[in-house]
mmCIF file of C-alpha atoms in Angstrom:
data_model
loop_
_atom_site.group_PDB
_atom_site.id
_atom_site.type_symbol
_atom_site.label_atom_id
_atom_site.label_comp_id
_atom_site.label_asym_id
_atom_site.label_seq_id
_atom_site.Cartn_x
_atom_site.Cartn_y
_atom_site.Cartn_z
ATOM 1 C CA UNK A 1 37.734 41.375 59.713
ATOM 2 C CA UNK A 2 37.655 41.450 63.517
ATOM 3 C CA UNK A 3 41.309 42.266 64.230
ATOM 4 C CA UNK A 4 41.836 44.987 66.825
ATOM 5 C CA UNK A 5 43.802 47.946 65.471
ATOM 6 C CA UNK A 6 46.079 49.861 67.812
ATOM 7 C CA UNK A 7 49.178 51.996 67.931
ATOM 8 C CA UNK A 8 52.325 51.603 70.005
ATOM 9 C CA UNK A 9 54.064 54.307 71.975
ATOM 10 C CA UNK A 10 57.625 53.297 71.198
ATOM 11 C CA UNK A 11 60.295 54.374 73.707
ATOM 12 C CA UNK A 12 62.379 55.810 70.870
ATOM 13 C CA UNK A 13 59.964 58.730 71.330
ATOM 14 C CA UNK A 14 60.237 60.873 74.461
ATOM 15 C CA UNK A 15 57.892 60.174 77.414
ATOM 16 C CA UNK A 16 56.307 63.614 77.101
ATOM 17 C CA UNK A 17 54.892 62.676 73.675
ATOM 18 C CA UNK A 18 52.691 59.970 75.199
ATOM 19 C CA UNK A 19 49.779 62.194 76.229
ATOM 20 C CA UNK A 20 49.245 63.654 72.780
ATOM 21 C CA UNK A 21 49.502 60.217 71.189
ATOM 22 C CA UNK A 22 47.146 58.549 73.680
ATOM 23 C CA UNK A 23 44.449 61.202 73.296
ATOM 24 C CA UNK A 24 44.805 61.147 69.506
ATOM 25 C CA UNK A 25 44.534 57.353 69.420
ATOM 26 C CA UNK A 26 41.299 57.469 71.410
ATOM 27 C CA UNK A 27 39.889 60.330 69.321
ATOM 28 C CA UNK A 28 40.704 58.323 66.177
ATOM 29 C CA UNK A 29 38.627 55.400 67.422
ATOM 30 C CA UNK A 30 41.527 52.972 67.664
ATOM 31 C CA UNK A 31 41.017 49.903 69.823
ATOM 32 C CA UNK A 32 44.334 49.811 71.656
ATOM 33 C CA UNK A 33 47.333 51.814 72.790
ATOM 34 C CA UNK A 34 50.392 49.718 73.645
ATOM 35 C CA UNK A 35 53.274 50.947 75.807
ATOM 36 C CA UNK A 36 56.661 49.318 76.210
ATOM 37 C CA UNK A 37 59.133 48.710 79.002
ATOM 38 C CA UNK A 38 62.533 48.563 77.317
ATOM 39 C CA UNK A 39 65.690 49.048 79.367
ATOM 40 C CA UNK A 40 66.697 51.705 80.063
ATOM 41 C CA UNK A 41 64.144 53.940 78.486
ATOM 42 C CA UNK A 42 60.702 54.278 80.070
ATOM 43 C CA UNK A 43 58.644 52.666 82.808
ATOM 44 C CA UNK A 44 55.865 50.623 81.296
ATOM 45 C CA UNK A 45 53.625 50.805 84.353
ATOM 46 C CA UNK A 46 54.046 54.556 84.760
ATOM 47 C CA UNK A 47 53.275 55.004 81.061
ATOM 48 C CA UNK A 48 50.225 52.748 81.242
ATOM 49 C CA UNK A 49 48.861 54.542 84.312
ATOM 50 C CA UNK A 50 49.274 57.939 82.673
ATOM 51 C CA UNK A 51 47.687 56.818 79.402
ATOM 52 C CA UNK A 52 44.718 55.298 81.233
ATOM 53 C CA UNK A 53 44.190 58.492 83.205
ATOM 54 C CA UNK A 54 44.329 60.686 80.082
ATOM 55 C CA UNK A 55 41.730 58.612 78.201
ATOM 56 C CA UNK A 56 38.268 57.176 78.800
ATOM 57 C CA UNK A 57 37.712 54.250 76.442
ATOM 58 C CA UNK A 58 40.788 52.915 74.709
ATOM 59 C CA UNK A 59 42.369 49.695 75.961
ATOM 60 C CA UNK A 60 45.944 50.122 77.176
ATOM 61 C CA UNK A 61 48.335 47.187 76.913
ATOM 62 C CA UNK A 62 51.770 46.888 78.486
ATOM 63 C CA UNK A 63 54.249 44.551 76.887
ATOM 64 C CA UNK A 64 56.438 43.252 78.213
ATOM 65 C CA UNK A 65 57.387 43.792 81.872
ATOM 66 C CA UNK A 66 60.661 41.907 82.562
ATOM 67 C CA UNK A 67 60.051 39.456 85.405
ATOM 68 C CA UNK A 68 63.630 39.629 86.796
ATOM 69 C CA UNK A 69 63.302 43.374 87.374
ATOM 70 C CA UNK A 70 60.090 43.100 89.395
ATOM 71 C CA UNK A 71 59.071 41.596 92.704
ATOM 72 C CA UNK A 72 56.101 39.326 92.097
ATOM 73 C CA UNK A 73 54.123 40.747 95.023
ATOM 74 C CA UNK A 74 54.782 44.348 93.970
ATOM 75 C CA UNK A 75 53.832 43.603 90.373
ATOM 76 C CA UNK A 76 50.552 42.081 91.556
ATOM 77 C CA UNK A 77 49.833 45.167 93.682
ATOM 78 C CA UNK A 78 50.513 47.507 90.758
ATOM 79 C CA UNK A 79 48.441 45.527 88.260
ATOM 80 C CA UNK A 80 45.545 45.233 90.711
ATOM 81 C CA UNK A 81 45.563 48.966 91.411
ATOM 82 C CA UNK A 82 45.313 49.836 87.706
ATOM 83 C CA UNK A 83 42.766 47.092 87.056
ATOM 84 C CA UNK A 84 40.478 48.375 89.822
ATOM 85 C CA UNK A 85 40.942 52.011 88.825
ATOM 86 C CA UNK A 86 40.293 51.371 85.120
ATOM 87 C CA UNK A 87 38.251 48.145 84.960
ATOM 88 C CA UNK A 88 38.372 46.292 81.671
ATOM 89 C CA UNK A 89 40.875 48.659 80.058
ATOM 90 C CA UNK A 90 44.302 47.385 81.163
ATOM 91 C CA UNK A 91 46.161 44.415 79.681
ATOM 92 C CA UNK A 92 49.430 43.635 81.505
ATOM 93 C CA UNK A 93 52.023 41.363 79.943
ATOM 94 C CA UNK A 94 55.201 39.936 81.442
ATOM 95 C CA UNK A 95 58.209 38.249 79.899
ATOM 96 C CA UNK A 96 61.643 36.977 80.875
ATOM 97 C CA UNK A 97 63.397 40.124 79.681
ATOM 98 C CA UNK A 98 66.312 40.670 77.321
ATOM 99 C CA UNK A 99 69.118 38.797 79.034
ATOM 100 C CA UNK A 100 71.873 41.320 78.283
ATOM 101 C CA UNK A 101 69.747 44.043 79.885
ATOM 102 C CA UNK A 102 69.012 41.826 82.866
ATOM 103 C CA UNK A 103 72.761 41.330 83.247
ATOM 104 C CA UNK A 104 73.367 45.071 83.161
ATOM 105 C CA UNK A 105 70.717 45.485 85.863
ATOM 106 C CA UNK A 106 72.274 42.832 88.105
ATOM 107 C CA UNK A 107 69.172 40.606 88.035
ATOM 108 C CA UNK A 108 70.024 37.991 85.406
ATOM 109 C CA UNK A 109 69.086 34.469 86.466
ATOM 110 C CA UNK A 110 70.350 31.067 85.374
ATOM 111 C CA UNK A 111 66.928 29.907 84.150
ATOM 112 C CA UNK A 112 64.778 32.763 82.803
ATOM 113 C CA UNK A 113 61.945 30.399 81.874
ATOM 114 C CA UNK A 114 61.794 28.910 85.379
ATOM 115 C CA UNK A 115 61.518 32.408 86.817
ATOM 116 C CA UNK A 116 58.828 33.376 84.306
ATOM 117 C CA UNK A 117 56.838 30.223 85.061
ATOM 118 C CA UNK A 118 56.957 30.841 88.828
ATOM 119 C CA UNK A 119 56.232 34.556 88.369
ATOM 120 C CA UNK A 120 53.200 33.929 86.132
ATOM 121 C CA UNK A 121 51.716 31.249 88.385
ATOM 122 C CA UNK A 122 52.014 33.395 91.501
ATOM 123 C CA UNK A 123 50.741 36.534 89.757
ATOM 124 C CA UNK A 124 47.689 34.704 88.447
ATOM 125 C CA UNK A 125 46.805 33.414 91.905
ATOM 126 C CA UNK A 126 47.350 36.797 93.567
ATOM 127 C CA UNK A 127 45.242 38.605 90.971
ATOM 128 C CA UNK A 128 42.509 36.016 91.508
ATOM 129 C CA UNK A 129 42.406 37.037 95.177
ATOM 130 C CA UNK A 130 44.059 33.915 96.539
ATOM 131 C CA UNK A 131 46.531 33.683 99.413
ATOM 132 C CA UNK A 132 49.844 32.502 98.020
ATOM 133 C CA UNK A 133 52.652 30.645 99.740
ATOM 134 C CA UNK A 134 55.392 29.444 97.446
ATOM 135 C CA UNK A 135 58.978 28.338 97.752
ATOM 136 C CA UNK A 136 60.268 28.132 94.221
ATOM 137 C CA UNK A 137 63.696 28.512 92.749
ATOM 138 C CA UNK A 138 63.166 32.260 92.327
ATOM 139 C CA UNK A 139 59.721 33.247 93.662
ATOM 140 C CA UNK A 140 59.214 32.876 97.412
ATOM 141 C CA UNK A 141 56.038 34.155 99.075
ATOM 142 C CA UNK A 142 54.742 33.550 102.582
ATOM 143 C CA UNK A 143 51.000 33.949 103.018
ATOM 144 C CA UNK A 144 50.656 36.870 100.597
ATOM 145 C CA UNK A 145 47.155 38.013 99.702
ATOM 146 C CA UNK A 146 46.146 41.293 98.067
ATOM 147 C CA UNK A 147 43.876 43.471 100.184
ATOM 148 C CA UNK A 148 42.451 44.994 97.000
ATOM 149 C CA UNK A 149 42.452 42.342 94.272
ATOM 150 C CA UNK A 150 40.836 43.180 90.928
ATOM 151 C CA UNK A 151 37.042 43.207 90.960
ATOM 152 C CA UNK A 152 36.864 41.846 87.417
ATOM 153 C CA UNK A 153 39.111 39.226 85.783
ATOM 154 C CA UNK A 154 42.416 40.624 84.525
ATOM 155 C CA UNK A 155 44.000 39.031 81.447
ATOM 156 C CA UNK A 156 47.649 38.211 82.056
ATOM 157 C CA UNK A 157 49.556 38.017 78.810
ATOM 158 C CA UNK A 158 53.074 36.860 78.191
ATOM 159 C CA UNK A 159 55.250 36.087 75.235
ATOM 160 C CA UNK A 160 58.451 36.326 73.312
ATOM 161 C CA UNK A 161 59.768 34.608 70.207
ATOM 162 C CA UNK A 162 61.608 31.425 71.246
ATOM 163 C CA UNK A 163 59.771 28.075 71.044
ATOM 164 C CA UNK A 164 60.014 27.346 74.774
ATOM 165 C CA UNK A 165 58.683 30.797 75.660
ATOM 166 C CA UNK A 166 55.865 30.382 73.155
ATOM 167 C CA UNK A 167 54.999 26.997 74.646
ATOM 168 C CA UNK A 168 54.969 28.460 78.169
ATOM 169 C CA UNK A 169 52.642 31.205 76.947
ATOM 170 C CA UNK A 170 50.241 28.603 75.621
ATOM 171 C CA UNK A 171 50.377 26.737 78.906
ATOM 172 C CA UNK A 172 49.926 29.679 81.298
ATOM 173 C CA UNK A 173 49.201 32.939 79.460
ATOM 174 C CA UNK A 174 45.829 34.479 78.688
ATOM 175 C CA UNK A 175 47.261 36.007 75.526
ATOM 176 C CA UNK A 176 50.410 35.936 73.435
ATOM 177 C CA UNK A 177 52.356 39.088 72.713
ATOM 178 C CA UNK A 178 54.991 38.707 70.026
ATOM 179 C CA UNK A 179 57.750 40.958 71.278
ATOM 180 C CA UNK A 180 59.297 41.667 67.883
ATOM 181 C CA UNK A 181 57.912 42.693 64.523
ATOM 182 C CA UNK A 182 57.691 39.496 62.463
ATOM 183 C CA UNK A 183 56.719 38.365 58.993
ATOM 184 C CA UNK A 184 53.263 36.808 58.580
ATOM 185 C CA UNK A 185 54.899 33.387 58.196
ATOM 186 C CA UNK A 186 56.809 33.897 61.464
ATOM 187 C CA UNK A 187 53.578 34.915 63.190
ATOM 188 C CA UNK A 188 51.781 31.866 61.839
ATOM 189 C CA UNK A 189 54.486 29.528 63.137
ATOM 190 C CA UNK A 190 54.599 31.222 66.558
ATOM 191 C CA UNK A 191 50.836 31.076 66.965
ATOM 192 C CA UNK A 192 50.824 27.392 66.042
ATOM 193 C CA UNK A 193 53.477 26.620 68.668
ATOM 194 C CA UNK A 194 51.654 28.499 71.428
ATOM 195 C CA UNK A 195 48.227 27.115 70.572
ATOM 196 C CA UNK A 196 49.539 23.552 70.364
ATOM 197 C CA UNK A 197 50.951 23.929 73.897
ATOM 198 C CA UNK A 198 47.655 25.392 75.116
ATOM 199 C CA UNK A 199 45.693 22.534 73.601
ATOM 200 C CA UNK A 200 47.991 19.968 75.231
ATOM 201 C CA UNK A 201 46.910 21.181 78.693
ATOM 202 C CA UNK A 202 43.251 21.667 77.805
ATOM 203 C CA UNK A 203 43.399 25.436 77.342
ATOM 204 C CA UNK A 204 42.582 27.807 74.474
ATOM 205 C CA UNK A 205 44.804 30.734 73.564
ATOM 206 C CA UNK A 206 42.361 33.224 72.087
ATOM 207 C CA UNK A 207 44.394 36.452 71.922
ATOM 208 C CA UNK A 208 47.539 37.122 69.902
ATOM 209 C CA UNK A 209 49.213 40.521 69.589
ATOM 210 C CA UNK A 210 51.512 41.324 66.674
ATOM 211 C CA UNK A 211 53.396 44.467 65.668
ATOM 212 C CA UNK A 212 53.599 46.168 62.287
ATOM 213 C CA UNK A 213 56.330 48.782 61.823
ATOM 214 C CA UNK A 214 54.900 51.480 59.576
ATOM 215 C CA UNK A 215 56.110 54.461 57.586
ATOM 216 C CA UNK A 216 53.804 56.620 55.512
ATOM 217 C CA UNK A 217 54.104 59.867 53.635
ATOM 218 C CA UNK A 218 57.165 61.120 51.713
ATOM 219 C CA UNK A 219 60.079 58.672 51.430
ATOM 220 C CA UNK A 220 58.118 56.030 53.368
ATOM 221 C CA UNK A 221 59.985 53.052 51.911
ATOM 222 C CA UNK A 222 63.375 54.582 52.680
ATOM 223 C CA UNK A 223 62.334 55.449 56.229
ATOM 224 C CA UNK A 224 61.073 51.916 56.868
ATOM 225 C CA UNK A 225 64.286 50.395 55.497
ATOM 226 C CA UNK A 226 66.325 52.628 57.811
ATOM 227 C CA UNK A 227 64.181 51.710 60.826
ATOM 228 C CA UNK A 228 64.190 47.923 60.584
ATOM 229 C CA UNK A 229 67.875 47.313 61.480
ATOM 230 C CA UNK A 230 67.255 49.021 64.841
ATOM 231 C CA UNK A 231 65.060 46.025 65.691
ATOM 232 C CA UNK A 232 67.336 43.368 64.251
ATOM 233 C CA UNK A 233 65.308 43.003 61.060
ATOM 234 C CA UNK A 234 66.628 42.761 57.526
ATOM 235 C CA UNK A 235 64.848 45.297 55.272
ATOM 236 C CA UNK A 236 64.561 42.587 52.612
ATOM 237 C CA UNK A 237 62.609 40.173 54.846
ATOM 238 C CA UNK A 238 59.225 41.754 54.274
ATOM 239 C CA UNK A 239 58.675 43.046 57.795
ATOM 240 C CA UNK A 240 56.635 46.223 58.163
ATOM 241 C CA UNK A 241 54.640 48.273 55.687
ATOM 242 C CA UNK A 242 55.354 51.504 53.848
ATOM 243 C CA UNK A 243 53.032 53.656 51.763
ATOM 244 C CA UNK A 244 49.438 54.771 51.981
ATOM 245 C CA UNK A 245 46.324 53.381 53.610
ATOM 246 C CA UNK A 246 46.014 50.466 51.189
ATOM 247 C CA UNK A 247 49.541 49.252 51.910
ATOM 248 C CA UNK A 248 49.185 49.647 55.673
ATOM 249 C CA UNK A 249 45.815 47.868 55.692
ATOM 250 C CA UNK A 250 47.294 45.034 53.639
ATOM 251 C CA UNK A 251 50.092 44.651 56.203
ATOM 252 C CA UNK A 252 47.610 44.491 59.089
ATOM 253 C CA UNK A 253 45.422 42.053 57.190
ATOM 254 C CA UNK A 254 48.361 39.738 56.479
ATOM 255 C CA UNK A 255 49.181 39.520 60.198
ATOM 256 C CA UNK A 256 45.529 38.899 61.036
ATOM 257 C CA UNK A 257 45.351 36.135 58.441
ATOM 258 C CA UNK A 258 48.418 34.596 60.138
ATOM 259 C CA UNK A 259 46.610 34.444 63.480
ATOM 260 C CA UNK A 260 46.942 37.867 65.122
ATOM 261 C CA UNK A 261 43.797 39.099 66.849
ATOM 262 C CA UNK A 262 45.318 42.496 67.687
ATOM 263 C CA UNK A 263 47.851 44.461 65.637
ATOM 264 C CA UNK A 264 49.719 47.481 66.948
ATOM 265 C CA UNK A 265 51.184 49.869 64.410
ATOM 266 C CA UNK A 266 54.684 50.854 65.506
ATOM 267 C CA UNK A 267 55.812 54.315 64.360
ATOM 268 C CA UNK A 268 59.357 54.777 63.179
ATOM 269 C CA UNK A 269 61.780 56.648 65.413
ATOM 270 C CA UNK A 270 61.720 59.571 62.976
ATOM 271 C CA UNK A 271 57.904 59.775 62.799
ATOM 272 C CA UNK A 272 57.251 63.545 62.975
ATOM 273 C CA UNK A 273 53.515 63.464 63.760
ATOM 274 C CA UNK A 274 52.354 60.771 66.167
ATOM 275 C CA UNK A 275 48.891 62.299 66.527
ATOM 276 C CA UNK A 276 48.552 62.592 62.766
ATOM 277 C CA UNK A 277 49.530 58.935 62.326
ATOM 278 C CA UNK A 278 46.873 57.869 64.848
ATOM 279 C CA UNK A 279 44.259 59.946 63.018
ATOM 280 C CA UNK A 280 45.331 58.426 59.687
ATOM 281 C CA UNK A 281 44.960 54.899 61.071
ATOM 282 C CA UNK A 282 41.459 55.613 62.333
ATOM 283 C CA UNK A 283 40.281 57.602 59.326
ATOM 284 C CA UNK A 284 41.922 55.756 56.439
ATOM 285 C CA UNK A 285 43.165 52.317 57.519
ATOM 286 C CA UNK A 286 40.421 51.061 59.816
ATOM 287 C CA UNK A 287 37.634 51.393 57.220
ATOM 288 C CA UNK A 288 39.687 49.309 54.796
ATOM 289 C CA UNK A 289 39.963 46.524 57.380
ATOM 290 C CA UNK A 290 36.217 46.538 57.916
ATOM 291 C CA UNK A 291 35.741 46.222 54.161
#
């Protein structure tokens, strides 16, 4: 099985826990560390920059940066800086944001998908070193070109869960990040929607990121059941995995069989040992995936 195995730094854990988790994830031989940008918790870009600086090999993904919160030019500058500083190790992802949070922030727009489309198109051109002039509904640029564009191609992922967002990802994104933990059947349907849209415009969507909420150790099933409602999931729907290495590996494998190429294990909010969980994933779960 070729699925990438990673761990997420969930913003239900304090920012100061990130360093220990990032170093442990790299020491455990995991492929990826994913950081979040949920309002009003932690900065995704600050977290990604710190994690990249504290490690040497592991890939760091950021999903998802809300487009309404961020100037397109500034986002391009920030992505390019990290991409040049840590070539090949940073995967940025942008989305249209949770609309209630965008409203709280005073940046909610009438058409989130129009903004995301304009934002993605301009970002892609800027990161490719092009000069961009645009006069869209939301993104307006006048002769903007990065002085220090990335020296190697930067994947620009996007995603969400709605069918129109999934279709836009297939049309413009380099990878799909499923913003919520989903069942394997949900993942399969989402991947089909995005890949159909990619095929319609002559593209191929190769990368798909999915999340698996995990609890292990004593009372794992009870802890998972208590965690799922925080993310709008019914404990009876079969989302997440609880138990030992066999159960966790089976959960990862099910998402991979549904089309995920990268799976991030999401610790519960009450996880007492983030470093220990990372070590467990590398020592016990990863070998079972290889088998």
